[in-house]
CSV table of C-alpha atoms and ligand atoms in Angstrom, one decimal:
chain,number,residue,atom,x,y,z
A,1,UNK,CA,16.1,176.9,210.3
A,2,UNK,CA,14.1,177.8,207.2
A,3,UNK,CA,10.9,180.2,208.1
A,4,UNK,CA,8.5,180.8,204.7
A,5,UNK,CA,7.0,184.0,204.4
A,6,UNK,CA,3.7,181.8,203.7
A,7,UNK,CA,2.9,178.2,203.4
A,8,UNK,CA,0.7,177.1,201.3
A,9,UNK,CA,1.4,173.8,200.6
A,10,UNK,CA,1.3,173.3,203.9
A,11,UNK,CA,-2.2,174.0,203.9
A,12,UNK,CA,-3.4,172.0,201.2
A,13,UNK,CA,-1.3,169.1,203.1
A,14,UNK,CA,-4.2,169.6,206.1
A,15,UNK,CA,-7.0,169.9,203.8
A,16,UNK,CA,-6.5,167.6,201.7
A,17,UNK,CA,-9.3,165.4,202.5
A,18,UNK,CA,-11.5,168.4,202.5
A,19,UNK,CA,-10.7,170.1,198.9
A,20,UNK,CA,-11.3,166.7,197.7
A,21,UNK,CA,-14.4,166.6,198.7
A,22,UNK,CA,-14.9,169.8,197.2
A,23,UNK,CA,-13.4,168.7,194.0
A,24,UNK,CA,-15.4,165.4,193.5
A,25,UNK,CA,-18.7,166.8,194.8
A,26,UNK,CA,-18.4,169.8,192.2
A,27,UNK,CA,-17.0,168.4,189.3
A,28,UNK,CA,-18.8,165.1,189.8
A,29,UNK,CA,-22.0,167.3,188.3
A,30,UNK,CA,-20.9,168.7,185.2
A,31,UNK,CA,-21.7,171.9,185.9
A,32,UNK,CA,-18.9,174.3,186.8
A,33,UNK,CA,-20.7,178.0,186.0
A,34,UNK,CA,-22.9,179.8,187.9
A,35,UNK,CA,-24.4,176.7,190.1
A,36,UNK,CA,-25.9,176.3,193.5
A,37,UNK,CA,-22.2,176.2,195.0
A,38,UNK,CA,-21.7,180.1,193.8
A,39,UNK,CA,-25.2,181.2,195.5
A,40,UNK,CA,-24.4,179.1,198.6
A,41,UNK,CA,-20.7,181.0,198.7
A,42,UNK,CA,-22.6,184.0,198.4
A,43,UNK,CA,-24.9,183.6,200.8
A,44,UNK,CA,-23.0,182.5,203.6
A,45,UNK,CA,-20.8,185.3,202.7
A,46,UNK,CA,-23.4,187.8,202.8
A,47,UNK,CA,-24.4,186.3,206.5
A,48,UNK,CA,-20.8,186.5,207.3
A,49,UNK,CA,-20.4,190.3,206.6
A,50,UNK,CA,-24.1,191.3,207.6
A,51,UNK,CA,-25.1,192.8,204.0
A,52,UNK,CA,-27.7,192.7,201.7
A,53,UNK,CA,-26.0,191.1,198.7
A,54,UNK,CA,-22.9,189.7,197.8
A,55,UNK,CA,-21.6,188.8,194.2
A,56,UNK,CA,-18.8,185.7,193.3
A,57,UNK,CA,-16.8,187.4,190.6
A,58,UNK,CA,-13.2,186.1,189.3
A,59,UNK,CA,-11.2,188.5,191.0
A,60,UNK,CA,-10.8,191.6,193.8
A,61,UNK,CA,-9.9,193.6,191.3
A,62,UNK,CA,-12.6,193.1,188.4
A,63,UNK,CA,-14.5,193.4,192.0
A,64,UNK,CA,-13.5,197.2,192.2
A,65,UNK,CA,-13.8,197.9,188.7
A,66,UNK,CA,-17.9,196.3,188.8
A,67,UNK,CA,-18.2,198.7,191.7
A,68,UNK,CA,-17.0,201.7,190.4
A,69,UNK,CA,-18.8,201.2,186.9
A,70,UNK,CA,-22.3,200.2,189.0
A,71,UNK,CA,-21.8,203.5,191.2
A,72,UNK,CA,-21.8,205.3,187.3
A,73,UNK,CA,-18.2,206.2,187.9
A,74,UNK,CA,-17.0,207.6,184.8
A,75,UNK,CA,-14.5,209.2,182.1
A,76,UNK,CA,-13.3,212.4,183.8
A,77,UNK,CA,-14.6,211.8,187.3
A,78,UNK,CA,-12.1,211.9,190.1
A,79,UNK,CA,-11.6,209.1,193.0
A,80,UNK,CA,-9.6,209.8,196.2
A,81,UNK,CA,-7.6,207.4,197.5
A,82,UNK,CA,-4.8,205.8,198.9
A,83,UNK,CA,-0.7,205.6,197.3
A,84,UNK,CA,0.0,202.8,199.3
A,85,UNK,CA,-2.0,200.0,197.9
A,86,UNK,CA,-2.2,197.0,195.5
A,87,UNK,CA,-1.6,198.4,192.2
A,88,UNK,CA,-5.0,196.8,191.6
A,89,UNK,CA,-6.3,199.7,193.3
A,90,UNK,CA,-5.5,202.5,191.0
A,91,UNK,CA,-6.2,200.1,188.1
A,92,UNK,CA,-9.6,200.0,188.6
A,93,UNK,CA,-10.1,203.7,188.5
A,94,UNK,CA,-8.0,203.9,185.5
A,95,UNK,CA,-10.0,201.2,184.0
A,96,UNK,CA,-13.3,203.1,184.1
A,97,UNK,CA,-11.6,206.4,182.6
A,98,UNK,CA,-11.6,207.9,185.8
A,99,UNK,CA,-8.4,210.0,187.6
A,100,UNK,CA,-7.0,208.8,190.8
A,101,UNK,CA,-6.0,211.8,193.1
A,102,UNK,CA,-4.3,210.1,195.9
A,103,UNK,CA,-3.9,211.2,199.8
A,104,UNK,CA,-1.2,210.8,202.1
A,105,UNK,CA,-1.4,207.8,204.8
A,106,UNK,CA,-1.1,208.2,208.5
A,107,UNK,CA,0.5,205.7,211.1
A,108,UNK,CA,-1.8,203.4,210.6
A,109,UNK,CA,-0.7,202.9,206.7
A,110,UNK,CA,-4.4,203.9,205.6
A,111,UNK,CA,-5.4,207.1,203.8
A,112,UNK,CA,-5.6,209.9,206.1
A,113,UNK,CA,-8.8,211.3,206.6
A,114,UNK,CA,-7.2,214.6,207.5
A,115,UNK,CA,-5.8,214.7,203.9
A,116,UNK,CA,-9.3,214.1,202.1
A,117,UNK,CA,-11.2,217.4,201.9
A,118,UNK,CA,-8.2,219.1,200.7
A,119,UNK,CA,-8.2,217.1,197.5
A,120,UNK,CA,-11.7,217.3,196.6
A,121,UNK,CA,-12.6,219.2,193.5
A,122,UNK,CA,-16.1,220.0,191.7
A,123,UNK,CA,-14.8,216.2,189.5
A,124,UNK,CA,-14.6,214.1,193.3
A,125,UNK,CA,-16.8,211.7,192.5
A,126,UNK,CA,-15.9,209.2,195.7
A,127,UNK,CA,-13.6,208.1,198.2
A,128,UNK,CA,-12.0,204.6,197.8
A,129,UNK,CA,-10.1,204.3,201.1
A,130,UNK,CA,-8.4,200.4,201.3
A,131,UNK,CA,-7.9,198.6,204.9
A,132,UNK,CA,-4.4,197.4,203.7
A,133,UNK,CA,-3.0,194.8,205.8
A,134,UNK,CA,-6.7,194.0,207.1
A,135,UNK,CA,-7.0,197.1,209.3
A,136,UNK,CA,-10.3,199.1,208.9
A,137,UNK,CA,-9.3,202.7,207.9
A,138,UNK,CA,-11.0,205.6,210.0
A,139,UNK,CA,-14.1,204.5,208.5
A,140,UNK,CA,-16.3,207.1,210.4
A,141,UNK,CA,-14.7,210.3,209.6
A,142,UNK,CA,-14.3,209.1,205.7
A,143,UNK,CA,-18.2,208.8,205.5
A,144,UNK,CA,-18.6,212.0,207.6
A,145,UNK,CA,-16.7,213.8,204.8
A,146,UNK,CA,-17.9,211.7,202.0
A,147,UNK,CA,-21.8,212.6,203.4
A,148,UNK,CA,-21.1,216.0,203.7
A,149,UNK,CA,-19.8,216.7,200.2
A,150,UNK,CA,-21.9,214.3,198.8
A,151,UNK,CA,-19.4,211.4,197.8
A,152,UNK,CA,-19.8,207.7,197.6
A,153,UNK,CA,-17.6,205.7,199.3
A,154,UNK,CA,-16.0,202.3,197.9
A,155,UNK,CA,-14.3,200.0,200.3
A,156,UNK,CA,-11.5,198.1,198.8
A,157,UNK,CA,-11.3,195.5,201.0
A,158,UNK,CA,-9.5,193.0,199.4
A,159,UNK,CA,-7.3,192.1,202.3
A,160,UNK,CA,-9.9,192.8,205.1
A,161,UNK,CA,-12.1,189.9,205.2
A,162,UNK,CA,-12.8,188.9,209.6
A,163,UNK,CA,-11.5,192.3,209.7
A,164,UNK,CA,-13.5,194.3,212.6
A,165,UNK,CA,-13.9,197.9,213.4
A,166,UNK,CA,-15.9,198.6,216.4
A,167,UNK,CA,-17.3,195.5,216.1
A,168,UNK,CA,-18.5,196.1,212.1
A,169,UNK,CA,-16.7,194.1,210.0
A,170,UNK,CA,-15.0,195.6,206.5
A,171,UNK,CA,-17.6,196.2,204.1
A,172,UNK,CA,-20.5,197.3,205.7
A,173,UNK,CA,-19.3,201.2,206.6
A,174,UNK,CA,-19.1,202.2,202.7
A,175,UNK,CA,-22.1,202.6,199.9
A,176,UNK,CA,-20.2,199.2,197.8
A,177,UNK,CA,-17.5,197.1,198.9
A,178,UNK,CA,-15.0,194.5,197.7
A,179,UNK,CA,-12.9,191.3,198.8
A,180,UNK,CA,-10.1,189.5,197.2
A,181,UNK,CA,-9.6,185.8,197.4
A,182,UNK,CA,-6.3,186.0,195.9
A,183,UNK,CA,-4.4,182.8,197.3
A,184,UNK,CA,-2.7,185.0,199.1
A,185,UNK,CA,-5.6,186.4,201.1
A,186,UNK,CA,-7.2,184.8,204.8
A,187,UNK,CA,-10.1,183.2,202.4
A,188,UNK,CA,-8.6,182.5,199.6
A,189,UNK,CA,-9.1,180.6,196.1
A,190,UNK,CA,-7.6,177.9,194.6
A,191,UNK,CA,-6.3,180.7,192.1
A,192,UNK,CA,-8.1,184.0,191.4
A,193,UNK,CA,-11.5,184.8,193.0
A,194,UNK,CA,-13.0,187.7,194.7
A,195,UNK,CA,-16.7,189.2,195.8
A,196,UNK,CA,-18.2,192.5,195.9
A,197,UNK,CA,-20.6,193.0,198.4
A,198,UNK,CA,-23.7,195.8,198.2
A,199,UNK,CA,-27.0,196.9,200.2
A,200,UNK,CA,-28.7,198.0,196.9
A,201,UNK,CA,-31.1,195.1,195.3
A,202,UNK,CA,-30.5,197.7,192.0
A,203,UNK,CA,-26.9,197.6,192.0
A,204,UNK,CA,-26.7,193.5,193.1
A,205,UNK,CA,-29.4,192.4,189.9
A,206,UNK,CA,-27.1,194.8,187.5
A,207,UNK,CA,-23.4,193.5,188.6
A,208,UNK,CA,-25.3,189.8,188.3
A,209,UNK,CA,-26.1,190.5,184.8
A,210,UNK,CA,-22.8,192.4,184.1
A,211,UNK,CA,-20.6,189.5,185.3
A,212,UNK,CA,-22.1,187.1,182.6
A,213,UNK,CA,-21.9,189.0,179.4
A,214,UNK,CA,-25.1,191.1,180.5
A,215,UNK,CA,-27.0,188.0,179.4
A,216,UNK,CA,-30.4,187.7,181.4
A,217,UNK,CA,-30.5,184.1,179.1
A,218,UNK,CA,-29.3,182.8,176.5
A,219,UNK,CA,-31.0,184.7,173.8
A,220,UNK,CA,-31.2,188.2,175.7
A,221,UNK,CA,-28.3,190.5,176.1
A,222,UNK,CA,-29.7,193.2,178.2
A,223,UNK,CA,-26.5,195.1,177.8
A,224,UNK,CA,-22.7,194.3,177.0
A,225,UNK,CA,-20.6,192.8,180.2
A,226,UNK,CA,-17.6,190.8,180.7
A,227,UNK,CA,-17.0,187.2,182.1
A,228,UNK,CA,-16.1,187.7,185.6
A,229,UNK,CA,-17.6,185.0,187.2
A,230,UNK,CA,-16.7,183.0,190.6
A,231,UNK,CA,-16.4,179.3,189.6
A,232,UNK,CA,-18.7,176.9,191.0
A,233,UNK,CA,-15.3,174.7,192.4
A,234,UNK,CA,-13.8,177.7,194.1
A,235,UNK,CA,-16.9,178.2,195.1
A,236,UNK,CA,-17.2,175.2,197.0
A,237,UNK,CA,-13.9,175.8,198.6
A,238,UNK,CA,-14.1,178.9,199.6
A,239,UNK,CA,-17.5,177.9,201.5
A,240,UNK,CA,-15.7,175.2,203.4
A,241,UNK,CA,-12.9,177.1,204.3
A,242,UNK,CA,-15.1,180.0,205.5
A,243,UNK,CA,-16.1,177.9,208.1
A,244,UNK,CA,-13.0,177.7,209.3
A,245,UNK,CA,-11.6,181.8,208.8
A,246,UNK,CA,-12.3,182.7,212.5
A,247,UNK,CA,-9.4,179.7,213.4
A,248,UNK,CA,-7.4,181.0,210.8
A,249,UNK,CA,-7.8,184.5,211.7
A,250,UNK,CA,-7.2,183.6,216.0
A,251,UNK,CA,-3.9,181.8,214.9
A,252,UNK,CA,-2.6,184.7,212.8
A,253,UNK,CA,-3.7,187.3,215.6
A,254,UNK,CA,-1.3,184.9,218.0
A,255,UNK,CA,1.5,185.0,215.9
A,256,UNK,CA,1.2,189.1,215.7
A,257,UNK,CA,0.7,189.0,219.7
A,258,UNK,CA,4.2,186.4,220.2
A,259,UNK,CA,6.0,188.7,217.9
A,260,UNK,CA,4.9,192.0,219.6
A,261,UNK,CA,5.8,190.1,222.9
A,262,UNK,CA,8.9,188.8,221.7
A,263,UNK,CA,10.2,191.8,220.1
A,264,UNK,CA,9.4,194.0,223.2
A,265,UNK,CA,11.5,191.3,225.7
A,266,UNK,CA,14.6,191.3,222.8
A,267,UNK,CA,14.3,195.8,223.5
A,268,UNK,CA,13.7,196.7,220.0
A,269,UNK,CA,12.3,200.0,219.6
A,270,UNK,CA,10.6,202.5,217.2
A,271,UNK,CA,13.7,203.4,216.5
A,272,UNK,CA,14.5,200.0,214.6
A,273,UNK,CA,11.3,198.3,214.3
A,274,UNK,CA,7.5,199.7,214.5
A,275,UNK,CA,5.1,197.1,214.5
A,276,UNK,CA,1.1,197.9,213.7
A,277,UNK,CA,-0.9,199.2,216.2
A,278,UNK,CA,-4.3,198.2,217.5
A,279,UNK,CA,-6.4,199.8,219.4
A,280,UNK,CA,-9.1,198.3,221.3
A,281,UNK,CA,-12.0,198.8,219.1
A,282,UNK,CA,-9.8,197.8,216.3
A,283,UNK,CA,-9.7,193.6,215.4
A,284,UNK,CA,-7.3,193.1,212.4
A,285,UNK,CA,-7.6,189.8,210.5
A,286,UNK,CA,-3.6,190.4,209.7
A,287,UNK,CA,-3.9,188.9,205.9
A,288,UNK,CA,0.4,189.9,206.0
A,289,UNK,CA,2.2,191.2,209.3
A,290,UNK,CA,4.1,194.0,207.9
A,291,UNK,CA,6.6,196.4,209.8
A,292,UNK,CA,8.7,199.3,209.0
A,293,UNK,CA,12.3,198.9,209.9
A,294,UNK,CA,15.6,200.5,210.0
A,295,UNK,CA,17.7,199.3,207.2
A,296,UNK,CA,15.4,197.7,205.8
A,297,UNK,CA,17.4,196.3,202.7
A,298,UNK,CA,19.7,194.9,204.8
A,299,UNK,CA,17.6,193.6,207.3
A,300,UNK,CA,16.2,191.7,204.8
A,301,UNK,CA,19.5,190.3,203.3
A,302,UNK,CA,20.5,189.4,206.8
A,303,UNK,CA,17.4,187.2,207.4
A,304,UNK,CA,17.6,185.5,204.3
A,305,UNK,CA,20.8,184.5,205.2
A,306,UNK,CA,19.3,182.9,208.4
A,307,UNK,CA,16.9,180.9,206.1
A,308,UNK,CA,14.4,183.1,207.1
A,309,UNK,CA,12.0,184.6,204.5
A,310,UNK,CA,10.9,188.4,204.3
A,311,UNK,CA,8.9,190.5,201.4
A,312,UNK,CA,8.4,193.9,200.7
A,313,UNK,CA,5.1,194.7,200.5
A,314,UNK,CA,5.2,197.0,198.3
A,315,UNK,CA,8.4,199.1,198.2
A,316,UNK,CA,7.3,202.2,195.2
A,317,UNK,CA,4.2,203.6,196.1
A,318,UNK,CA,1.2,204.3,193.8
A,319,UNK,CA,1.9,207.3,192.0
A,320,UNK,CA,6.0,206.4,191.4
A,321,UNK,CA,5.2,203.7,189.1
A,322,UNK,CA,6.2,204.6,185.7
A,323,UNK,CA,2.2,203.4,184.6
A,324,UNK,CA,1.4,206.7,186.7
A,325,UNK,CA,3.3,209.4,185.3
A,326,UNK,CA,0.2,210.8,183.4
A,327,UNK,CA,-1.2,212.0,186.6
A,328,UNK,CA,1.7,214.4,187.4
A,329,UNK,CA,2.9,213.2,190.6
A,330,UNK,CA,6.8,213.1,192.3
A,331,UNK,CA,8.6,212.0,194.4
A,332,UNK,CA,8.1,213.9,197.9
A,333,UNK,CA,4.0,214.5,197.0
A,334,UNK,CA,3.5,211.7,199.5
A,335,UNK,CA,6.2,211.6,202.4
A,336,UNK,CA,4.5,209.5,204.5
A,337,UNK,CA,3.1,206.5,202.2
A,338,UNK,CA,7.2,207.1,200.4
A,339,UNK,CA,9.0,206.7,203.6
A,340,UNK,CA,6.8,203.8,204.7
A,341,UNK,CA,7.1,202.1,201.4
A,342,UNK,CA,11.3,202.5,202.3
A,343,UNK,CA,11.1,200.8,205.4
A,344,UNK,CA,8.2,198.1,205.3
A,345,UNK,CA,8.9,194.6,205.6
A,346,UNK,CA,6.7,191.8,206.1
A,347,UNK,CA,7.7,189.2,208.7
A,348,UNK,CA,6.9,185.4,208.1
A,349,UNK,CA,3.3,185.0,209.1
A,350,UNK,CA,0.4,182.1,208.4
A,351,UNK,CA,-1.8,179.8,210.3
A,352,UNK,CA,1.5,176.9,210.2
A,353,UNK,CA,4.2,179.1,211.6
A,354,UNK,CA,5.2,177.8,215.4
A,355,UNK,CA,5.8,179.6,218.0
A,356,UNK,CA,9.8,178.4,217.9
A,357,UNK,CA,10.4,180.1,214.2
A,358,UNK,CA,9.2,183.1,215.6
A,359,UNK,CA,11.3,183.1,218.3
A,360,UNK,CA,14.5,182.4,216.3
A,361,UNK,CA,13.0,185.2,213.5
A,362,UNK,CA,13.0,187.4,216.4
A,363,UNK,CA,16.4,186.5,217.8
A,364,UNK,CA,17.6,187.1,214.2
A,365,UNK,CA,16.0,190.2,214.3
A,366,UNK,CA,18.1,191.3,217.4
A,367,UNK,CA,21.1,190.0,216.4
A,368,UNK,CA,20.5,192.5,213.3
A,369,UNK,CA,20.2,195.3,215.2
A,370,UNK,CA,23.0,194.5,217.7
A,371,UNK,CA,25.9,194.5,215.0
A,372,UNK,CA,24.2,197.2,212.8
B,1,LIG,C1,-5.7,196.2,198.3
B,1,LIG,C2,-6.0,195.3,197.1
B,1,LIG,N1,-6.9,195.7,196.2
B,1,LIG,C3,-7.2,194.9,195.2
B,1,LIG,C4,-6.6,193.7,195.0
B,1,LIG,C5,-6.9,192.9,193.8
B,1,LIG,O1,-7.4,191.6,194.1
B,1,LIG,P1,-7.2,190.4,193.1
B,1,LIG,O2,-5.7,190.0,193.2
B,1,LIG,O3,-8.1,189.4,193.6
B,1,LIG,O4,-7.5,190.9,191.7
B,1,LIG,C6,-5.6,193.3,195.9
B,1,LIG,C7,-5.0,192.0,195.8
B,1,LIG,O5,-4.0,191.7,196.3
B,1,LIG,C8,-5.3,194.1,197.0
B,1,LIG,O6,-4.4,193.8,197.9
């Protein structure tokens, strides 16, 4: 049986209709830049997280960097954050000239608030914590600290859109925070896209200006930007399938909760596999189900064999890549973000998956473990 990882051709097979509706309706006016289909994205967006403002922009990642310029990040200053990310992450802060000073993760993969006062320095300009996999980070203690050294705090939550933490969903515990929809992500573009959302009218009227060349018309540049912005078809796409994230989001939470019973009836343990928590308060939107496992390598080979398709997500943390040797880190700075990056594996996981290729990737799973 062949299990993909994700399916996205599947899903364009069952909207179909649907995107070409957004397609004809958008295109059909001419206008593809900045139009009424952007504003109503944002809007509903805005509604949808419970914040002030919310900006389309062409990517999560030009999303951070707009948030870290509009917080007056700068040249010199130094942001704490996480080694197991997106390289997009660290990007970003490189981008604007400042220094990345990572913290070790806990269990939950997210930066460890325990780790954060430790690295802060007279140059700590803010805390960018990330809710990788869609799971909130220890939101409450990261803005105790930040408040009481007088930080900002940036959310990068690029995967953590429907993502809930004590019933507040991603984005609304930090001072800025941004969302990627990266095909890859539960709200996702037909391509690249992404949205920063802000409570500050300041900061929302500057990005707006900053996205489109700092042009406030067509004769005025107020100050030099870049061209970051959302297109009006992606736009429209992302609205309509916004409408239909909480299914999306319900379906991938069952897929976690058949694997989690599956795995338990089949007697894998920690000791081979350890799947994410979640607490009670806790409501992942699970954009990738990722697990660390014993032998992971081989795991993975074994699967594959099986038809069954696996990704490591990501296997060098952030400060082993050879792009961040200038900031003086090695191997063994971070033992906990390093040994999860040697064991994670992400399972086969979207809103097609049935129930029956989960139970054979499970099965294959024990079978793995049996002989090895
Ligand atoms: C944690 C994180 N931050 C930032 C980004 C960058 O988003 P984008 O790919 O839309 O630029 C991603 C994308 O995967 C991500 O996972």
């Amino acid at each position: 049986m062949d299990v993909k990882l994700i399916d996205l051709k599947e899903r364009y097979n069952e909207e179909k209709k649907e995107l070409e509706d957004c397609f004809k309706k958008t295109i059909s006016k001419g206008n593809l830049i900045l139009t009424k289909e952007v504003f109503d994205f944002e809007n509903k967006i805005k509604k949808f997280i419970k914040v002030n403002y919310c900006l389309g922009l062409n990517s999560g990642t030009d999303a951070l960097m707009m948030a870290l310029w509009v917080k007056g990040i700068k040249r010199g200053d130094e942001i704490i954050t996480t080694p197991k990310s997106f390289v997009a992450t660290v990007g970003a802060i490189d981008h604007v000239g400042a220094k990345p000073v990572f913290a070790d993760i806990s269990d939950d993969l997210n930066i460890d608030p325990k780790k954060i006062e430790e690295k802060i320095t007279k140059r700590t300009k803010a805390i960018l914590p990330v809710h990788w996999t869609g799971r909130v980070c220890q939101m409450e203690i990261i803005n105790k600290i930040a408040k009481k050294h007088k930080l900002i705090v940036i959310e990068d939550a690029a995967q953590a859109i429907g993502s809930y933490h004590k019933s507040r969903h991603a984005g609304q515990f930090g001072n800025i925070a941004t969302f990627s929809a990266h095909p890859l992500k539960n709200l996702n573009a037909l391509g690249d896209g992404g949205y920063l959302v802000t409570n500050i009218k300041k900061e929302f009227e500057k990005i707006k200006i900053y996205r489109n060349h700092g042009m406030i018309s067509r004769d005025k540049v107020k100050f030099f930007g870049v061209n970051s912005r959302l297109d009006s078809l992606n736009a429209a796409v992302l609205t309509y399938r916004l409408k239909k994230l909480k299914s999306v989001i319900k379906k991938r939470r069952a897929n976690v909760a058949l694997y989690r019973t599956c795995l338990a009836s089949l007697g894998l343990g920690e000791e081979n596999i350890i799947l994410p928590k979640e607490e009670n308060y806790e409501r992942n939107s699970y954009v990738m189900f990722t697990n660390l496992c014993r032998s992971r390598d081989k795991l993975q080979k074994y699967l594959n064999a099986y038809g069954i398709q696996t990704l490591v997500y990501y296997g060098t943390p952030l400060h082993l890549h050879p792009a961040s040797k200038k900031f003086n880190y090695k191997k063994g700075d971070f033992p906990v973000a390093e040994k999860a990056c040697s064991r994670v594996l992400a399972f086969p996981h979207h809103q097609h998956l049935k129930n029956n290729q989960i139970l054979y990737v499970c099965e294959k799973i024990r079978d793995f473990y049996k002989k090895n």
